[in-house]
Short mmCIF file of C-alpha atoms and ligand atoms in Angstrom, two decimals:
data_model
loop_
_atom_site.label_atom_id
_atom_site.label_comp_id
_atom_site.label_asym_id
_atom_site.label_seq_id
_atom_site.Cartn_x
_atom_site.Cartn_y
_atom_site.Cartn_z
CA UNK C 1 -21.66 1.85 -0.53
CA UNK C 2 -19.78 0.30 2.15
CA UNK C 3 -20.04 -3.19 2.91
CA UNK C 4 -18.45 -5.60 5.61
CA UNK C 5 -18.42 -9.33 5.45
CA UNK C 6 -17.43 -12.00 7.73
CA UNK C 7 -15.78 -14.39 5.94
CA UNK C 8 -14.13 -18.20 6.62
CA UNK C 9 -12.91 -19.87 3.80
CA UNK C 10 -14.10 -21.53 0.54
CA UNK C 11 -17.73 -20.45 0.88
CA UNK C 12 -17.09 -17.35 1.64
CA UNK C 13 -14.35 -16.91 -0.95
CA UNK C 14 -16.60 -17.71 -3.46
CA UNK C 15 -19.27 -15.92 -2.40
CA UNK C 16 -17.38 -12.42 -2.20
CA UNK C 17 -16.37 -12.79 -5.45
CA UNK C 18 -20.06 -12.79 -6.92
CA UNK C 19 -20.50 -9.55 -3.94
CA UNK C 20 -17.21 -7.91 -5.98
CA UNK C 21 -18.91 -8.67 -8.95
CA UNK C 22 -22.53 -7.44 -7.85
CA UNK C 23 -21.04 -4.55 -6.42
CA UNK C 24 -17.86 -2.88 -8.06
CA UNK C 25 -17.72 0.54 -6.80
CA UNK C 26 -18.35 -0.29 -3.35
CA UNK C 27 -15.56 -0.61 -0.96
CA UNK C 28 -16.22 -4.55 0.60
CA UNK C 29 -13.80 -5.04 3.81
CA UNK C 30 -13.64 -8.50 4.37
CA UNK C 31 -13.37 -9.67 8.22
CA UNK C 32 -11.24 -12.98 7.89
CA UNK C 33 -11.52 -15.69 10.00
CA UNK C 34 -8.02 -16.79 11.44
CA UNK C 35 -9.36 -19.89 13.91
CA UNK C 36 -7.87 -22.61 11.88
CA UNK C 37 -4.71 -20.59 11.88
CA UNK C 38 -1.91 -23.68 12.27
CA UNK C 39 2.24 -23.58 12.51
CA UNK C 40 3.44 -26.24 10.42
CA UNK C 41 7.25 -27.07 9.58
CA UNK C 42 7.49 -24.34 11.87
CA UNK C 43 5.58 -22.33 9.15
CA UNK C 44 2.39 -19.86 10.42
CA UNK C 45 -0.94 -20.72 8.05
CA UNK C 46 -3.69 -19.26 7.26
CA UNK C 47 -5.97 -21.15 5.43
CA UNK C 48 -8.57 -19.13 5.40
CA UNK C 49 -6.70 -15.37 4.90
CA UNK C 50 -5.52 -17.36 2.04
CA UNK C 51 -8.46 -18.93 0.42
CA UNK C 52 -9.82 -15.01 0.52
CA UNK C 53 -6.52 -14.06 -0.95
CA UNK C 54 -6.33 -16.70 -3.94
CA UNK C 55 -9.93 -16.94 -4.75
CA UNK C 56 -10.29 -13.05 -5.16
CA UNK C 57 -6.35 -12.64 -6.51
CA UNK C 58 -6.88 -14.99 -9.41
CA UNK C 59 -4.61 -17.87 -7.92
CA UNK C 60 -6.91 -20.34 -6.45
CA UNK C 61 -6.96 -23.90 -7.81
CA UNK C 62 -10.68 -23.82 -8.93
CA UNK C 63 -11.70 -27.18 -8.55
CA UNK C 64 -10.38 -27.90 -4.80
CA UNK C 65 -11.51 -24.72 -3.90
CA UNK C 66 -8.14 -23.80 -2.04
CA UNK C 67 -4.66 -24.18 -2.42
CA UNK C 68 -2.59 -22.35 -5.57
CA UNK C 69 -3.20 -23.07 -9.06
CA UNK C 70 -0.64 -24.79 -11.22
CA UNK C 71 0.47 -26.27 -8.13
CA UNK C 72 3.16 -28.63 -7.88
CA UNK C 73 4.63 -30.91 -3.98
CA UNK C 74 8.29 -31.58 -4.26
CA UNK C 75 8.32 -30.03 -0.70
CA UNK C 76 5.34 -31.58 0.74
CA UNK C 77 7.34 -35.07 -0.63
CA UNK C 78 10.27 -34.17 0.15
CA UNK C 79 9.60 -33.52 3.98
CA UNK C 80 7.26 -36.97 3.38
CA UNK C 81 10.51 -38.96 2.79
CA UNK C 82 12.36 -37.51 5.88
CA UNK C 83 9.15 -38.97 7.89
CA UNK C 84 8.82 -35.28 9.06
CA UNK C 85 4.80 -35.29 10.48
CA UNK C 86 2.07 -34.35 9.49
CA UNK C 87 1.74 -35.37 6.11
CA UNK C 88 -2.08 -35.25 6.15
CA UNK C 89 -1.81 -31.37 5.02
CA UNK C 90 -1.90 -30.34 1.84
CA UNK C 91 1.02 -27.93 1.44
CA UNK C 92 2.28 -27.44 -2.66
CA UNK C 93 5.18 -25.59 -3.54
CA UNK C 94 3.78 -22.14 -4.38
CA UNK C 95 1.68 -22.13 -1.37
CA UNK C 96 4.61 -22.93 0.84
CA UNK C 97 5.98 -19.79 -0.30
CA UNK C 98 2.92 -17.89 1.30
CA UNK C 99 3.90 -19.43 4.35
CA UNK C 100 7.46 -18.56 4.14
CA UNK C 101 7.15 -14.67 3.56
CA UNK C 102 4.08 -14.71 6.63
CA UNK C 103 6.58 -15.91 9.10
CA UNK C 104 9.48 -14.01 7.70
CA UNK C 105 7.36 -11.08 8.20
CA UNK C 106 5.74 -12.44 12.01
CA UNK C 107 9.49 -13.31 13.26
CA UNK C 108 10.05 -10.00 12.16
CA UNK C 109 7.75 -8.30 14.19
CA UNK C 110 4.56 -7.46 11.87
CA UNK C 111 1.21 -7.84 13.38
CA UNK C 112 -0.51 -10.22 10.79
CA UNK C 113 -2.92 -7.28 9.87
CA UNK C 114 -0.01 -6.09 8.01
CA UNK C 115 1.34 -9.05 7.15
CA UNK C 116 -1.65 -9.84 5.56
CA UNK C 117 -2.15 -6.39 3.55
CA UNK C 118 1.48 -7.23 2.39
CA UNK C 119 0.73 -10.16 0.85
CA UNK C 120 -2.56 -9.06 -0.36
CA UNK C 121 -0.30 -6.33 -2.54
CA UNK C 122 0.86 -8.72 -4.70
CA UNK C 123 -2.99 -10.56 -5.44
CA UNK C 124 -4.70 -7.50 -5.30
CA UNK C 125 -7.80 -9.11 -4.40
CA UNK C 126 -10.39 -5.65 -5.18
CA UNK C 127 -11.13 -5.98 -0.86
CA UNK C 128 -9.29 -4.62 2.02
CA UNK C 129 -8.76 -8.03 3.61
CA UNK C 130 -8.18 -7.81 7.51
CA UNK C 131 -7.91 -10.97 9.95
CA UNK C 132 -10.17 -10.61 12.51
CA UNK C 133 -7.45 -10.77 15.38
CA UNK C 134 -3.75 -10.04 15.19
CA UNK C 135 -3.99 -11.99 18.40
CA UNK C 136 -3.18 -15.69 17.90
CA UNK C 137 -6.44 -17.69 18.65
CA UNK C 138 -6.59 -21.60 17.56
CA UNK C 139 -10.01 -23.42 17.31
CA UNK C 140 -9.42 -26.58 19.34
CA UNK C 141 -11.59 -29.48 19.39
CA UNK C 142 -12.35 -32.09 22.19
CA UNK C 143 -12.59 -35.72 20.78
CA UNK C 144 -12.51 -39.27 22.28
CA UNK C 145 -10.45 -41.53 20.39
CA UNK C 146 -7.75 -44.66 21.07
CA UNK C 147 -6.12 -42.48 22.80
CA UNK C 148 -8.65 -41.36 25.08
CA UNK C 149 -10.47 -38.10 25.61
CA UNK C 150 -8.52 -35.07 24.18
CA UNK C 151 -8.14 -31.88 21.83
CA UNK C 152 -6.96 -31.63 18.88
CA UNK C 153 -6.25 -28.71 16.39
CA UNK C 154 -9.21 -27.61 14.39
CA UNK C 155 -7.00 -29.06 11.32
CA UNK C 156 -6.49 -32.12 12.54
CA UNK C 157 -10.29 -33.33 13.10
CA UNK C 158 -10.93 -31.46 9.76
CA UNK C 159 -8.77 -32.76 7.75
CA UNK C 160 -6.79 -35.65 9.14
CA UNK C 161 -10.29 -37.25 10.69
CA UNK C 162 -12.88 -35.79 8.10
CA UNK C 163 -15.07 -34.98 11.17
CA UNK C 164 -15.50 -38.58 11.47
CA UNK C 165 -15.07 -38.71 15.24
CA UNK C 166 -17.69 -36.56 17.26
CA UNK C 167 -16.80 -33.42 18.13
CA UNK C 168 -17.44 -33.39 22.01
CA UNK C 169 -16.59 -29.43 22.23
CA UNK C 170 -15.15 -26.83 20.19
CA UNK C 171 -13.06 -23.98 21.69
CA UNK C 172 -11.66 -21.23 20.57
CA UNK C 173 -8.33 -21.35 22.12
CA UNK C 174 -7.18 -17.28 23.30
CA UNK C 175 -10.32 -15.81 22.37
CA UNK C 176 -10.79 -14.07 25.90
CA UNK C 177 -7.74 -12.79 25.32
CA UNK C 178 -8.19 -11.79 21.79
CA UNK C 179 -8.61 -8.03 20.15
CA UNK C 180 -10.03 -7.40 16.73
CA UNK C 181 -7.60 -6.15 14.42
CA UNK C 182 -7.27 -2.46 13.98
CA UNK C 183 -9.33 -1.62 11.27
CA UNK C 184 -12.08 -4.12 12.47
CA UNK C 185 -14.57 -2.37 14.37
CA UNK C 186 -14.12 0.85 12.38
CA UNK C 187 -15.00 -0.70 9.14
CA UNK C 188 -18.45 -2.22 10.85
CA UNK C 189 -19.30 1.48 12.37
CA UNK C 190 -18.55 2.70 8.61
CA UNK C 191 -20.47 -0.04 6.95
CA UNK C 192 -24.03 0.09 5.12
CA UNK C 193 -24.26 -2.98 5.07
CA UNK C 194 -22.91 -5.90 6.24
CA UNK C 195 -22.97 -9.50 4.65
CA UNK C 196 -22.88 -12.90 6.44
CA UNK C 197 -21.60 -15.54 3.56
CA UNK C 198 -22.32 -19.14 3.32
CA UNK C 199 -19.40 -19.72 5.88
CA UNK C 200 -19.44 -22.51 8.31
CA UNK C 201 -21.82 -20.76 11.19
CA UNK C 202 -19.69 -22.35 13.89
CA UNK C 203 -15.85 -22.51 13.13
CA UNK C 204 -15.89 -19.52 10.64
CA UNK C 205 -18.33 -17.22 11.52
CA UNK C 206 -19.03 -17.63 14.88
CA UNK C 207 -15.47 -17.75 15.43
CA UNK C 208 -14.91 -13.96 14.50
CA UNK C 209 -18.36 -13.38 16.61
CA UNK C 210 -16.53 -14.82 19.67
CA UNK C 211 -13.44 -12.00 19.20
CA UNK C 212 -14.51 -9.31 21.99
CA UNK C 213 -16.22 -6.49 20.88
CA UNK C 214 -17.11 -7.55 17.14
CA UNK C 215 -20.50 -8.82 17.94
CA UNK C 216 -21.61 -5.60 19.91
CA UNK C 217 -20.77 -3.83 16.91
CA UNK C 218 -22.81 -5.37 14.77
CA UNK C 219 -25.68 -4.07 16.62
CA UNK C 220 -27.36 -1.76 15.21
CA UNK C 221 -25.88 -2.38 11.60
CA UNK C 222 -27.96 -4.19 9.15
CA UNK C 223 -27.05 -7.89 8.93
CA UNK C 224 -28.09 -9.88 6.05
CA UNK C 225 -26.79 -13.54 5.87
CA UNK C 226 -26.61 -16.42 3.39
CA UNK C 227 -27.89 -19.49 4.71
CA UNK C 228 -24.99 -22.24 4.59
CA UNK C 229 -27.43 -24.53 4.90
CA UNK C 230 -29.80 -26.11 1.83
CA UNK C 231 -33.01 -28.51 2.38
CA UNK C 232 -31.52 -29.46 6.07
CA UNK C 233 -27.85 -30.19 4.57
CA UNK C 234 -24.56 -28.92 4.30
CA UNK C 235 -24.38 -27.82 0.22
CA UNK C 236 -20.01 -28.94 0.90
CA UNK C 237 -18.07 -29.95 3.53
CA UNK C 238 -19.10 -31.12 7.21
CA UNK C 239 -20.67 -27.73 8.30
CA UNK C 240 -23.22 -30.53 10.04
CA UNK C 241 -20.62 -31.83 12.28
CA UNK C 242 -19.59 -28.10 13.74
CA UNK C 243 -23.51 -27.71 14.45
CA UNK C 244 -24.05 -31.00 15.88
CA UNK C 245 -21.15 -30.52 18.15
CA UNK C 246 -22.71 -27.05 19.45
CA UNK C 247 -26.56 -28.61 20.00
CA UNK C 248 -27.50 -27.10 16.98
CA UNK C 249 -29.73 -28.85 14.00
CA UNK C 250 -28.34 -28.59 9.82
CA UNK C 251 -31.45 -26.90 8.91
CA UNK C 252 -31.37 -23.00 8.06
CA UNK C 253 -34.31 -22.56 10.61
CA UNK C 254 -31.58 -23.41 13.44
CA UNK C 255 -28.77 -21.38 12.18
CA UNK C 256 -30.74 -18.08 11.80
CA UNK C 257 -31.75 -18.94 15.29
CA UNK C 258 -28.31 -19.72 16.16
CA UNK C 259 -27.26 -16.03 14.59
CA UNK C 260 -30.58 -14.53 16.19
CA UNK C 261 -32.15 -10.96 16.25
CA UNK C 262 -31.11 -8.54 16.70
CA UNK C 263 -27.74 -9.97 14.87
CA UNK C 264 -29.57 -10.78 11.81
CA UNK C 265 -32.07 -8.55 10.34
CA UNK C 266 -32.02 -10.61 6.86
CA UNK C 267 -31.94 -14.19 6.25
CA UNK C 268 -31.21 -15.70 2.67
CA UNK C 269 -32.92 -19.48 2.26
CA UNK C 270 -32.90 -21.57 -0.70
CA UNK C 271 -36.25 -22.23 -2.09
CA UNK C 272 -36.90 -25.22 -0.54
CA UNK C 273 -36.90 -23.35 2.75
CA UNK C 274 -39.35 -21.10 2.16
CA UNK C 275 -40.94 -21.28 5.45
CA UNK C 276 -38.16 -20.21 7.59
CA UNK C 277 -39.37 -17.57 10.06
CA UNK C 278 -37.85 -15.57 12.94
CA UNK C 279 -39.49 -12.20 14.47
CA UNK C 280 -37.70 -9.39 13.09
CA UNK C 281 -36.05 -11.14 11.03
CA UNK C 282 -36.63 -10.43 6.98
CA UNK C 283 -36.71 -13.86 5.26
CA UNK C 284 -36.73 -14.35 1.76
CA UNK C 285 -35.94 -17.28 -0.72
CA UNK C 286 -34.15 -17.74 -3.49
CA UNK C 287 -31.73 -19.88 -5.90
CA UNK C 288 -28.39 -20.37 -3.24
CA UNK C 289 -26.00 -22.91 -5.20
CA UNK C 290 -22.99 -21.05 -6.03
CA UNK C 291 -22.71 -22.87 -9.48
CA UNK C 292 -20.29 -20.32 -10.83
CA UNK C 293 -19.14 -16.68 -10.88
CA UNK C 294 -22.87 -15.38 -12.01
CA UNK C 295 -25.05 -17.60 -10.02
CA UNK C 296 -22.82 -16.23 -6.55
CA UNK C 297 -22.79 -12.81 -8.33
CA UNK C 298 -26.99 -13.04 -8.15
CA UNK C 299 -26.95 -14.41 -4.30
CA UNK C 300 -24.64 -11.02 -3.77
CA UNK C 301 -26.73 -8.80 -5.33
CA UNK C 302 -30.47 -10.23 -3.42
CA UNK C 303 -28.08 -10.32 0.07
CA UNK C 304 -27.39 -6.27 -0.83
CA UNK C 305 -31.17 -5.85 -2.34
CA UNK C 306 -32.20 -7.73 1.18
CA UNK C 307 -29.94 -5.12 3.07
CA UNK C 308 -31.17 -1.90 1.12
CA UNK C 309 -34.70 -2.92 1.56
CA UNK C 310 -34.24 -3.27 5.50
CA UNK C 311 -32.12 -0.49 5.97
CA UNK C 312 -34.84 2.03 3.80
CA UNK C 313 -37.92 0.71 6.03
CA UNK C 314 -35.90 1.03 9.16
CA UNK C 315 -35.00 4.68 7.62
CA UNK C 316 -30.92 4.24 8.39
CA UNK C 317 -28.75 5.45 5.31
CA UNK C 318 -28.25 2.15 3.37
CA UNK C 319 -26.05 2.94 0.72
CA UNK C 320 -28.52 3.94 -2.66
CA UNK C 321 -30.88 5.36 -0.98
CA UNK C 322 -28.27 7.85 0.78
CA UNK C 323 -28.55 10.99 -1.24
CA UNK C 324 -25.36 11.57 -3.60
CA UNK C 325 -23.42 14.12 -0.85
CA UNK C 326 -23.54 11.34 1.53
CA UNK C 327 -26.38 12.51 4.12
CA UNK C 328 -29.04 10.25 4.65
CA UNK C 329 -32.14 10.21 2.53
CA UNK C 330 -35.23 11.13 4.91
CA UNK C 331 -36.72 8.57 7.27
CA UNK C 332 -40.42 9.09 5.53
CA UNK C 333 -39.18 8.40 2.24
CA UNK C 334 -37.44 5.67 3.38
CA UNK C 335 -40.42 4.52 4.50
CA UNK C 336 -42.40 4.86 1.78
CA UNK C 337 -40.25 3.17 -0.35
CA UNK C 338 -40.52 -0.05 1.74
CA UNK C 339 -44.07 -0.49 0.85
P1 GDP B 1 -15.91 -21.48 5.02
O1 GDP B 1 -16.67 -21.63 6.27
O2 GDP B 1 -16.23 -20.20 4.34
O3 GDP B 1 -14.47 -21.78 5.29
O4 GDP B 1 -16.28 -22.41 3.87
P2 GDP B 1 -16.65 -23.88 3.61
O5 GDP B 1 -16.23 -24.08 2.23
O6 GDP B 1 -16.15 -24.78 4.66
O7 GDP B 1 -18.20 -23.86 3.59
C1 GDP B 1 -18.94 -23.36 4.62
C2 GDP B 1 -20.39 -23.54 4.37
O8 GDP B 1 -20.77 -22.99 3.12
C3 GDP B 1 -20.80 -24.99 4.35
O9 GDP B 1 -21.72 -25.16 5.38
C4 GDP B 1 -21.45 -25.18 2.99
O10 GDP B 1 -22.64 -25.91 3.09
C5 GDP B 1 -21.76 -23.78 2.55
N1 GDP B 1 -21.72 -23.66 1.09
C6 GDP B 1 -20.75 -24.09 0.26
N2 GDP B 1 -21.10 -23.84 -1.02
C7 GDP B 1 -22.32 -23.25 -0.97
C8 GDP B 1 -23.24 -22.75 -1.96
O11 GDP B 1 -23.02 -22.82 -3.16
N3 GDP B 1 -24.41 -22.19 -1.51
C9 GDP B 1 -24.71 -22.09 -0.18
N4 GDP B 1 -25.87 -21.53 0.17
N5 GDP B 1 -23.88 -22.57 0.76
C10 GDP B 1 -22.70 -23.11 0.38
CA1 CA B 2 -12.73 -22.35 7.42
#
């Protein structure tokens, strides 16, 4: 089976390790999100290529959800005591090392598609990890503060202001511009399946939808997503500031709408949103805390159960019910095995 996800960072981190897990001889491409891309200390960043990278390699500090393990700052204080700004990133040692061999290899004249597989070489993540753009996009976002009305790096609202100013707009800086990565749009022709995670709907996953071309092929595919949202909260983080900023309401009614059909054709919700609906859209509830590597693992496998089940009533080859030389199993069986 071949599967595609969209992915940002922690969330979907996590969650593609219970898909690994649910899934181990399929071949998973993961679509990276690379709008909260950021050049610090002169440095190129990629939080969430990274996250993806760590959390699948083995090498992500568990408990934060991002950054290395067995991490250590003499840099990050050492740059602190030259008053060298921003200090409101958290950069540790091994991490900065990341950083160092990405922009080695940028300055150099690698697209970060390869730059990317490079470093994935050494982590060996189990996923063919590919940013959705080798074109440099930055998600900006359009505050009023002191100093009047103005944008500011994704990062810097994130992380430096918590989210606690309103977000007035959020822009993709460069995404007219933007290509998807080779490998992109070929993976989602080739895919069975593919999976939205419990990514931030705005800045993560409707970030790669905005790269040109990525959305329109997604039609046709079958789409199942993971609602982000639990009981008309965030379940971590300040997902509900990115929707509020967009018009958009923290319940997993408005982000499947937000998604739509045709995008989606499946639509995970926790249990205590059973009653989502959307026409021609399959909903179907179940447990959607990623407590640990199993309970993720089980949101995998109903996501790809969610898929089959679509793709076998809609009678396109879905992965098991393909025959075993790879043609597609017959559109009335299919069928019948929907009921
Ligand atoms: P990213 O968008 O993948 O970078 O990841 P974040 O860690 O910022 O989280 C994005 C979204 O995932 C947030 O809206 C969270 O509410 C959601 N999320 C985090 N953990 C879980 C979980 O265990 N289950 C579900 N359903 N959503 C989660
Ligand atoms: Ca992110």
């Amino acid at each position: 089976m071949r599967i595609v996800s969209l992915a940002g960072g922690i969330g979907g981190a996590r969650f593609l390790r219970g898909l690994r897990a649910a899934a181990p001889d399929a071949d998973i491409t993961v679509i990276g999100n690379t709008g909260d891309d950021i050049t610090l200390f002169g440095l190129r960043v990629c939080p969430d290529l990274d996250t993806v990278m760590y959390t699948l390699g083995g090498g992500i500090n568990e408990e934060q959800g991002w950054g290395r393990d067995k991490e250590s700052h003499v840099v990050k204080e050492e740059l602190a005591a030259y008053g060298v700004e921003p200090q409101w990133f958290g950069l540790g040692d091994r991490d900065f090392a990341t950083h160092i061999v990405r922009t080695q290899m940028l300055d150099a004249g690698y697209p970060l598609s390869q730059v990317t597989e490079a470093l994935c070489a050494r982590w060996e993540p189990g996923v063919r990890l590919i940013p959705m753009s080798d074109d440099r996009t930055e998600t900006h976002v359009v505050i009023t503060d002191e100093r009047g009305r103005r944008a500011v790096h994704f990062q810097e609202w994130w992380v430096r202001l918590r989210a606690s100013v309103p977000a007035e707009q959020i822009i993709l800086v460069g995404a007219d511009e933007a290509r998807p990565a080779p490998g992109v749009l070929q993976a989602i022709a080739d895919a069975d399946a593919v999976i939205l995670p419990p990514s931030n709907p705005v800045v993560s996953i409707g970030t790669i939808l905005q790269i040109k071309g990525i959305r329109e092929a997604l039609d046709g595919k079958t789409v199942v997503g993971v609602s982000p949202i639990i009981g008309g909260a965030p379940v971590r983080g300040m997902a509900d500031a990115c929707l509020t900023a967009i018009g958009v309401d923290t319940t997993a009614q408005a982000v499947l709408e937000l998604y739509g059909s045709p995008l989606v054709n499946g639509w995970l919700v926790a249990e205590e949103d059973a009653g989502v609906a959307l026409d021609g859209v399959r909903v179907q509830a179940r447990p959607l805390i990623m407590h640990d590597a199993e309970s993720a693992a089980a949101i995998a496998r109903a996501a790809l159960d969610l898929a089959t089940e679509i793709a076998a009533a809609t009678g396109t080859a879905a992965g098991t019910t393909g025959t075993t030389d790879g043609t597609p199993a017959a559109a009335p069986r299919a069928a019948e095995e929907s009921r």
